[in-house]
XYZ file of C-alpha atoms in Angstrom:
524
model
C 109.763 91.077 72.667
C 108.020 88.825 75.377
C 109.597 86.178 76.417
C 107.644 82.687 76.211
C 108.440 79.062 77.919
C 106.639 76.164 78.237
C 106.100 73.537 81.483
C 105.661 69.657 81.090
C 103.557 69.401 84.173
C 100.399 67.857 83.257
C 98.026 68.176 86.344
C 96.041 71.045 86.938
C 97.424 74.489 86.732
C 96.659 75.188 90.639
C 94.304 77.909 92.115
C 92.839 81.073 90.304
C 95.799 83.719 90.287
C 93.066 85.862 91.875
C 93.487 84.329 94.988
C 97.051 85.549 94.953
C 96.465 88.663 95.254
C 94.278 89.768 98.525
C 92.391 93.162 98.511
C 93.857 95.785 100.832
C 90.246 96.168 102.359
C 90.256 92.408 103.571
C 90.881 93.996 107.013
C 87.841 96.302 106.572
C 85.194 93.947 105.151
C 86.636 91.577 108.049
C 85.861 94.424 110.635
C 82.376 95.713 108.672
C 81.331 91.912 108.845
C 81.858 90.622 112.625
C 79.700 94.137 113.390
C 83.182 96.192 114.846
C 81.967 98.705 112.461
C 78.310 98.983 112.343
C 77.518 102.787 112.243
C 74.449 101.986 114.372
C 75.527 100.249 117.112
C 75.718 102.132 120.284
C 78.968 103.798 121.365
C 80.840 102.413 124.661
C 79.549 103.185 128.076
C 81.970 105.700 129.283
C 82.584 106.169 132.671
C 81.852 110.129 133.145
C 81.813 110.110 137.138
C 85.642 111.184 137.405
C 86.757 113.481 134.364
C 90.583 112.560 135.271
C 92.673 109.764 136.357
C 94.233 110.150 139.788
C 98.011 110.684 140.845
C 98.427 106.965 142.151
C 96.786 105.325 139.111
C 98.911 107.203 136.347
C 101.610 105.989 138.887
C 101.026 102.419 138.845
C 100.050 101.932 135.267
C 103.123 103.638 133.883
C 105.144 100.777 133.734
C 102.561 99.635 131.020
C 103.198 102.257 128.877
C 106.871 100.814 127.961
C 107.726 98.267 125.666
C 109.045 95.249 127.169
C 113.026 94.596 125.708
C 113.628 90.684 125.019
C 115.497 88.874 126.662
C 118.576 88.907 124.211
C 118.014 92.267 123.939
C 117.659 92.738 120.130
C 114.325 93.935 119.215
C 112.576 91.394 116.563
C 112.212 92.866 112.714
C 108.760 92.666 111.287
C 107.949 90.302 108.639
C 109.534 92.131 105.149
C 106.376 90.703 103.331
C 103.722 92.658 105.234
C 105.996 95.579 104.972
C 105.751 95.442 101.607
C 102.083 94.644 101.480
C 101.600 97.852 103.375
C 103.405 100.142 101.977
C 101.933 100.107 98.670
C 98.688 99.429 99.051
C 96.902 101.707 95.954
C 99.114 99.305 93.993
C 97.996 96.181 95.005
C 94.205 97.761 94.538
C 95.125 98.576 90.772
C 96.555 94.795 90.678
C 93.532 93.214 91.894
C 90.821 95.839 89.588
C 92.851 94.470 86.642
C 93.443 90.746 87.638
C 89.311 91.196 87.702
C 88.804 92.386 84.449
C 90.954 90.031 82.852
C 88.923 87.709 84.839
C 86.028 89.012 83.853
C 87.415 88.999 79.601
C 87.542 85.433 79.784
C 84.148 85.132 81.435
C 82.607 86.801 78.667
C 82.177 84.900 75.453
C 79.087 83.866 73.557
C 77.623 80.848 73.241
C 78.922 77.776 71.487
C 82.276 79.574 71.757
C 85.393 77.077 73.110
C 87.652 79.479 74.164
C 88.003 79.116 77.986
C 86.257 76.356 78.028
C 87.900 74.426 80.692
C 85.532 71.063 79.944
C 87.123 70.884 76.267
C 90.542 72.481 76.672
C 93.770 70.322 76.302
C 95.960 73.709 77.124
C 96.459 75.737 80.057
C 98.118 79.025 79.108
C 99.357 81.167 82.008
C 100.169 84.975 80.629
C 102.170 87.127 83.116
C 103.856 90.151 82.851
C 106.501 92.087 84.973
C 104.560 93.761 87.723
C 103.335 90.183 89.067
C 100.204 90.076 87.641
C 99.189 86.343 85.844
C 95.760 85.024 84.282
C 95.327 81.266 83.610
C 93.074 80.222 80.588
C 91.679 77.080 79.357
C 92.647 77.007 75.117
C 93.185 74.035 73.077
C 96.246 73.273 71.200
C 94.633 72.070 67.477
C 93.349 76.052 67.216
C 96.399 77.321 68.587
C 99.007 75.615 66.145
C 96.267 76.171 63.126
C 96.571 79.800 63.432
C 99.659 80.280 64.968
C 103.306 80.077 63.527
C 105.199 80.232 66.967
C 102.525 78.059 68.775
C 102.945 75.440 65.668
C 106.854 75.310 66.583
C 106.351 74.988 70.435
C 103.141 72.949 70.584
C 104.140 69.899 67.823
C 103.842 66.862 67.971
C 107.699 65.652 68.776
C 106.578 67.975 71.867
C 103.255 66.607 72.834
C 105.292 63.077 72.964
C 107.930 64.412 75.258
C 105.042 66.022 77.518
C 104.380 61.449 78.057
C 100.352 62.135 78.730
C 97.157 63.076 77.141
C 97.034 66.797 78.836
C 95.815 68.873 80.039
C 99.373 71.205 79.272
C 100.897 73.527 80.812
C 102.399 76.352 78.683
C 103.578 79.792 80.393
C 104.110 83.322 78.435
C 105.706 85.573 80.554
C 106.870 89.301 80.398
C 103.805 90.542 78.818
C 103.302 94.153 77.708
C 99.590 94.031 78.166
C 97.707 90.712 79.023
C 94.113 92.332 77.887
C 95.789 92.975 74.530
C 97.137 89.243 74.688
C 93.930 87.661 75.619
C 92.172 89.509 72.670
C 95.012 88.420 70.674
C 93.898 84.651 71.892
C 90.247 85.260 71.193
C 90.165 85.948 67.518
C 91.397 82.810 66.619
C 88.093 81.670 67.812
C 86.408 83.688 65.953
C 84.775 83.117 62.285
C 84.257 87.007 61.561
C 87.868 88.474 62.146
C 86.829 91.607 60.751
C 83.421 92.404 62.100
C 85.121 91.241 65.352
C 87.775 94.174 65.488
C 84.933 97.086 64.406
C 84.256 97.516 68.367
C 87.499 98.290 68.907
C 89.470 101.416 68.273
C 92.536 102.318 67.208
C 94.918 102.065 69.790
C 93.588 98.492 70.804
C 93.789 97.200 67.356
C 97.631 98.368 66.611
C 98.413 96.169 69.832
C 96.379 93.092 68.650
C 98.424 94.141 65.191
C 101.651 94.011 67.206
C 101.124 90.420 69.116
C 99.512 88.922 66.156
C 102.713 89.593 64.439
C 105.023 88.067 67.510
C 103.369 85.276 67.346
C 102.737 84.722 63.738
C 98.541 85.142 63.588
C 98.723 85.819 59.968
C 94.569 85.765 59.653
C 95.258 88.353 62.923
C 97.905 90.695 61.035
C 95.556 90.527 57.744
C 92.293 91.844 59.863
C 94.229 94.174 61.728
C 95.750 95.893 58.714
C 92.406 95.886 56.799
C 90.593 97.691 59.605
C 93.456 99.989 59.894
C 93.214 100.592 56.074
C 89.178 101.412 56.117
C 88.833 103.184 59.374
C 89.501 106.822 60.567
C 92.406 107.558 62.704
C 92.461 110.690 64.404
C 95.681 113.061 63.976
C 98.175 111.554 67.497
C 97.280 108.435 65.893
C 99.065 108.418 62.598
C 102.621 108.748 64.176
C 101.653 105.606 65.660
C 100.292 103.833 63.054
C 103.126 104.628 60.505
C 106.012 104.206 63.353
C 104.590 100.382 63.900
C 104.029 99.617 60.314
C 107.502 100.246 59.840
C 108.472 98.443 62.859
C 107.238 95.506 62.046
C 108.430 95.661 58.463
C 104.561 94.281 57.278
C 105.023 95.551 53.804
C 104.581 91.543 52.328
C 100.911 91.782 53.505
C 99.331 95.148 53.129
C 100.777 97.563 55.241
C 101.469 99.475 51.989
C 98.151 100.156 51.739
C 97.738 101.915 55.219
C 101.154 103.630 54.773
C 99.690 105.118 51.316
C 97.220 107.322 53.619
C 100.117 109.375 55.046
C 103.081 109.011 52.261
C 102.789 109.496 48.498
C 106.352 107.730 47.252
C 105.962 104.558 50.084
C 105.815 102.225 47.792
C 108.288 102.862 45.022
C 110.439 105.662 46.935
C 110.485 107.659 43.460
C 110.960 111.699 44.974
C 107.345 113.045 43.778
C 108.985 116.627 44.288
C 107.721 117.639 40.688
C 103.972 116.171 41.104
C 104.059 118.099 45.062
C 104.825 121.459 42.643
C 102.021 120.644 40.606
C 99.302 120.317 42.870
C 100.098 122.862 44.870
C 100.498 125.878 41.741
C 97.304 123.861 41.231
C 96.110 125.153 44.700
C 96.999 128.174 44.282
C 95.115 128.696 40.615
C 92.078 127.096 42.099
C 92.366 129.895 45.049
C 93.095 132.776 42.442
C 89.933 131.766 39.904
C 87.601 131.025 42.546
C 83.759 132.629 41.949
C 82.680 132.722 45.443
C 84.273 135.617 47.686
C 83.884 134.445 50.968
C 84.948 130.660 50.051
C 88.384 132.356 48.754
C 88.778 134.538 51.973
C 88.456 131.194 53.898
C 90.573 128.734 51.731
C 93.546 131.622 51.174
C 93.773 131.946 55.007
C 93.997 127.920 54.863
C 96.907 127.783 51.931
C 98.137 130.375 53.748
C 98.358 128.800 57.188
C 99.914 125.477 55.189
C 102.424 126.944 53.270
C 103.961 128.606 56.306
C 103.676 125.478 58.431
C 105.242 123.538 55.538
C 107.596 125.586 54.288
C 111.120 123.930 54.592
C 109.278 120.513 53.536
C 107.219 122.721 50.796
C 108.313 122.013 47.179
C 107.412 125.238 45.667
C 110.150 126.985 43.787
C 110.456 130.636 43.078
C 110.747 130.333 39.680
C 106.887 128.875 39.724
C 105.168 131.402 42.583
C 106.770 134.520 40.625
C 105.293 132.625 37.260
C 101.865 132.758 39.037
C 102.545 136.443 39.790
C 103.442 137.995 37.100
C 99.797 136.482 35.402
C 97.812 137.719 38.315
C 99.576 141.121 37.372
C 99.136 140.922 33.761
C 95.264 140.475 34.340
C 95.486 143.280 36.915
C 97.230 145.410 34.289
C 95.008 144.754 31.434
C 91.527 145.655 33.684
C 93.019 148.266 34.485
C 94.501 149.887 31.754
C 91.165 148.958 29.982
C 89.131 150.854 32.662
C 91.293 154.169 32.707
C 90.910 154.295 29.094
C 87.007 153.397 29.071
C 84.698 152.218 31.570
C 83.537 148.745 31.308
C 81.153 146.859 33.167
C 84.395 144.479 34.334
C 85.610 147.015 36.616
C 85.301 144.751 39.926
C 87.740 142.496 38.348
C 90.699 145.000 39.377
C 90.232 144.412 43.057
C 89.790 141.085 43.067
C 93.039 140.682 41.045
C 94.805 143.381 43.581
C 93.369 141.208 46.141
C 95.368 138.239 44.502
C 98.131 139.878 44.344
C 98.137 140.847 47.881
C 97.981 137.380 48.834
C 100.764 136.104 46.650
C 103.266 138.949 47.896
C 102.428 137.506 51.887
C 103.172 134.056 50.460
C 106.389 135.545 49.112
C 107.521 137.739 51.671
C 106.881 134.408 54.222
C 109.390 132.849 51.915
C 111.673 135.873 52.125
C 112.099 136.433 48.259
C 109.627 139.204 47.980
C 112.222 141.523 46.227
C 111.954 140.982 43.482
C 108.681 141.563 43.589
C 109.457 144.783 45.070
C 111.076 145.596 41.843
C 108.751 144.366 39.578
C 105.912 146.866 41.481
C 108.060 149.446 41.652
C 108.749 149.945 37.867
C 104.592 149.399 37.293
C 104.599 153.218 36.421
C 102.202 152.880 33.765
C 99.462 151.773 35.789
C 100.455 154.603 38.369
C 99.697 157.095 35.560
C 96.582 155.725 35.207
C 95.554 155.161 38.423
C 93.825 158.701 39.326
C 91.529 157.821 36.209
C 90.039 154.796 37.640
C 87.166 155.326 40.509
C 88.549 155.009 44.325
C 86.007 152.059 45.088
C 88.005 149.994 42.870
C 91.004 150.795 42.798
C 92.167 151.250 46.279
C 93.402 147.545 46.713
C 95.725 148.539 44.449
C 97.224 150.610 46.938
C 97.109 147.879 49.404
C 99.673 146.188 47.680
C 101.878 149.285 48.015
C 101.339 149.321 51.820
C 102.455 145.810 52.112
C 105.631 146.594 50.750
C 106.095 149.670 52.568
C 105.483 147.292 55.803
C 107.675 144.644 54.925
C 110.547 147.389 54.131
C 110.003 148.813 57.579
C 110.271 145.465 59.420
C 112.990 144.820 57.707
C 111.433 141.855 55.850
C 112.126 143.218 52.292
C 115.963 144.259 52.132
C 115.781 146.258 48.520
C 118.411 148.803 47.433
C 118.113 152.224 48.063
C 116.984 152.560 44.406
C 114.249 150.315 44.534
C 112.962 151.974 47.662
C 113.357 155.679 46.655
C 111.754 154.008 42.870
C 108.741 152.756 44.808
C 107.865 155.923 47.006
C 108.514 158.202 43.644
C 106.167 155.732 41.783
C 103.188 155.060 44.032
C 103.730 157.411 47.249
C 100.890 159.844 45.807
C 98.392 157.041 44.220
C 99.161 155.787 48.350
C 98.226 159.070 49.436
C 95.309 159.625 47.491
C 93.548 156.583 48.483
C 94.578 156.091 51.848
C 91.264 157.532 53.292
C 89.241 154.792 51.121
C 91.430 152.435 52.480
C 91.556 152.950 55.825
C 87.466 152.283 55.766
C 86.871 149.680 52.906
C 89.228 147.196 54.355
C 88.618 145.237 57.503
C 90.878 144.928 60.108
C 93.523 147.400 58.629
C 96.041 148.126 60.721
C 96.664 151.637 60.339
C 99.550 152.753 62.620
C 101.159 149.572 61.630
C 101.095 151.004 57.627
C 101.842 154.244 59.025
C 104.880 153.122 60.687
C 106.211 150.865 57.666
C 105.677 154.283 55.633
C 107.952 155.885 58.315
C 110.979 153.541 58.702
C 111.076 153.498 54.742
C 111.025 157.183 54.223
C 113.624 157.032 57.341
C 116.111 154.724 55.172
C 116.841 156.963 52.185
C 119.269 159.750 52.227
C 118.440 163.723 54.343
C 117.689 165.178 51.218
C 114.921 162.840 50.054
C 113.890 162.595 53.252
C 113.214 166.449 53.621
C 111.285 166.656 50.495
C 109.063 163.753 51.259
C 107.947 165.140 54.473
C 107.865 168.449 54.343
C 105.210 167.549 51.361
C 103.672 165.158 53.764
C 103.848 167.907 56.489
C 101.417 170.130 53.963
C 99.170 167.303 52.530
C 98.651 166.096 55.806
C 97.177 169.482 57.351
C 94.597 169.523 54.299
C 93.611 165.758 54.476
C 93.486 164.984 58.287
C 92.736 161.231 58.735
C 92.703 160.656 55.247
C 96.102 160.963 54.799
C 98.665 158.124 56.950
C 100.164 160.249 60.082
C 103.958 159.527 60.307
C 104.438 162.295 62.854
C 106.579 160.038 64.696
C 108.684 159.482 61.352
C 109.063 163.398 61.149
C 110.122 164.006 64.116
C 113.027 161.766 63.902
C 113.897 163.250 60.518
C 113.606 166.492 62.281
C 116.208 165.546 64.961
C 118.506 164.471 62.398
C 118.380 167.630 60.395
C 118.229 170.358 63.013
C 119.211 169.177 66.631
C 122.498 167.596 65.787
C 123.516 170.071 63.288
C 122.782 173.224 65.278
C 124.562 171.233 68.314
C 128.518 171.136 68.542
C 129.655 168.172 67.005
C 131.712 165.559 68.970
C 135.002 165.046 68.332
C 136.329 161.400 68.159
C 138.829 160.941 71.138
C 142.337 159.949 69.426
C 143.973 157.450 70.920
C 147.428 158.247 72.640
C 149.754 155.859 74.278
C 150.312 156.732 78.282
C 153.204 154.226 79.254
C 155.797 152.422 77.200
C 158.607 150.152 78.086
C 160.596 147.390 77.046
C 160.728 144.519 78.851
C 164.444 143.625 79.658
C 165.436 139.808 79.179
């Protein structure tokens, strides 16, 4: 915090501070105004009747060219001051542009407005900060102890009586962070409005007003500050900020609650709301999962999507409640479908737009990494793999898409099932996969094939060489009678086919047994 300290001297407080601090282009208006640099005035008369000087004149002008050595013989040391004035010179130009727009604050109030008004000020209040640069202002010590806590304990009247006049006096607050921020501070005592006052600023301005205001104890300053802050937008950087000073300067008394409340749901009592975060977000979720309009669901399940992933170690969404929301996305999937095989109904677009669901839920779950049970659960759905051929391809082939999910989370190695569950899934839907692959491959937008055809690949590729045979050799034959319509895993065959012919037509290589060369015993 600043440091503040007060002066008994009671005459003036001496020149503007401006004049303290001299522009590095003195020099150069200096020059510009005696004429030395007038771009129109003619250049020197130049002597062009001898291009050269001769032998004898460079001779006798050399000694010129030396520097003359005192007489002591030590060479004088130029004045540290100007040293230091020149050496930083882009500094002292960023001194002087600010030490005129503070100058240039105080110049600026309306009329019938006292502050600065050196004709009715009793108060001369000198703010500096650290890198030299001071502003003198003309205030008056009635407003200052009304308004102000710390002003009200420096300024009293046991003080005034050991100043021995009538003013004007001197006080001095030094090591400021930001004298703009101060001076604003200064002006809103002034002020009737408070409020309609701080609506030109922004955000960043009025948590430093905030933060002096509560240094020096401006309680009508703290009170406007934190009811602007309460009404007005912040933008994303800024609610770090806001939060991290509201708890710095432990406000909570008068209304930083309130603000806090924007970012934190438990601020106020600290009760965990772990439960009620469950609720709204299954709530999400539902919302997502009923919604009418397509493209709205498309949008907001990419944005739950995006959330939950961002959020997830901070997320509190148990397992137990997502796999509640999936099995009754696959009970309605179940029961359309079912329905439909058996008769057709004029419901039938309900079974992809629950398959859809469900393909959403299992990304959700697989982000989480407890898809596998899941993996189960689809896996024993042989019922509706019966009846899938009896349902029409249009609508049924995000069923399948479901499958392919799996079969490219098993492949990636984000779904680590036993090898029952896998060889279960291929045996359950491999041929419903098959058989709408085609339909699949140019209904959906942006499918990535090869990626589905590899996850097909590396699963066939973990179960044993016999199950691996029979599922591509009948790949092998349903894929020369389908072409595109059926996934191409040539690259899975081929490794199956190294596995079953190269290595066990090749000589197979003995392990080297390990044999001891030297022995000896060491002798003690």
């Amino acid at each position: 915090m600043e440091s503040y300290s007060t002066t008994t001297t009671i005459n003036g407080a001496g020149n503007p501070a401006a004049d303290n601090f001299p522009s590095s282009f003195s020099k150069f208006n200096t020059a510009l105004t005696a004429g030395l640099l007038n771009p129109m005035s003619p250049p020197p008369f130049v002597d062009k009747t001898r291009s050269s000087p001769t032998l004898f004149e460079m001779m006798s002008s050399e000694p010129d060219c030396h520097l003359k050595a005192p007489p002591n013989g030590v060479v004088p040391a130029e004045n540290p001051q100007s040293l230091k004035l020149s050496a930083n010179p882009l500094h002292q130009d960023k001194q002087a542009l600010l030490q005129q727009r503070l100058l240039d604050l105080l110049s600026s109030r309306s009329p019938g407005n006292q502050f600065n008004d050196a004709g009715t000020g009793d108060v001369k209040l000198t703010l500096s900060s650290n890198d030299g640069v001071s502003i003198t202002m003309s205030v008056h010590r009635q407003i200052l102890v009304a308004h102000s806590r710390f002003f009200a304990l420096k300024l009293n009247e046991k003080w005034v009586k050991q100043q021995g006049g009538m003013g004007p006096y001197i006080v001095e607050i030094a090591d400021c962070d930001d004298i703009e921020v101060y001076i604003e501070t200064l002006r809103l005592m002034y002020c009737k409005d408070l409020r309609r006052k701080l609506m030109r600023e922004d955000v960043p301005r009025v948590l430093g007003i905030l933060k002096v205001s509560a240094a020096i104890g401006f309680d009508a300053g703290v009170l406007s500050c934190l009811e602007y802050l309460e009404a007005a937008p912040w933008a994303e950087d800024e609610e770090q900020k806001v939060a991290s000073l509201l708890s710095e300067l432990r406000l909570e008394r008068v209304g930083a609650m309130e603000v806090l409340k924007r970012v934190s749901v438990d601020v106020t009592t600290g009760v965990e709301y772990g439960n009620d975060n469950e609720e709204v977000l299954l709530k999400l979720l539902h919302v997502v999962l009923e919604g009418k309009d397509e493209k709205a669901r498309r949008e907001m399940k990419i944005l739950v999507t995006k959330m939950l992933r961002e959020n997830a170690p901070h997320t509190d969404l148990r397992k137990e409640s997502l796999y509640s929301v999936c099995d009754r996305c696959l009970n309605f999937l179940r029961q359309c479908f079912l329905k439909e095989a058996e008769e057709a109904t004029q419901n039938v677009g309900q079974i992809a737009r629950h398959a859809d669901n469900l393909h959403w839920l299992l990304d959700i779950l697989i982000d989480r990494q407890i898809a596998e049970e899941f993996l189960k659960i689809w896996a024993l759905q042989s019922e509706l793999a019966v009846a899938h051929s009896k349902v029409p391809v249009i609508h049924r082939y995000e069923v399948s898409r479901v499958t392919a999910r799996l079969l490219v989370g098993i492949g990636k190695g984000q779904l680590l099932a036993s090898k029952d569950v896998r060889c279960m899934l291929l045996q359950t839907w491999l041929v419903p996969f098959y058989d709408d692959f085609g339909w699949m491959r140019r209904a959906s937008k942006g499918l990535d094939r090869h990626l589905i055809e590899d996850g097909l690949s590396n699963t066939i590729l973990t179960l044993s060489m016999p199950l691996q045979q029979e599922i591509f050799l009948s790949w092998f034959n349903r894929f020369l009678n389908a072409g595109d319509d059926c996934p191409n895993i040539q690259r899975g065959f081929e490794v199956w086919w190294r596995r079953a012919f190269w290595r066990r037509n090749g000589e197979p290589e003995r392990p080297r047994q390990m044999r001891i060369t030297s022995a000896s015993i060491e002798k003690s």
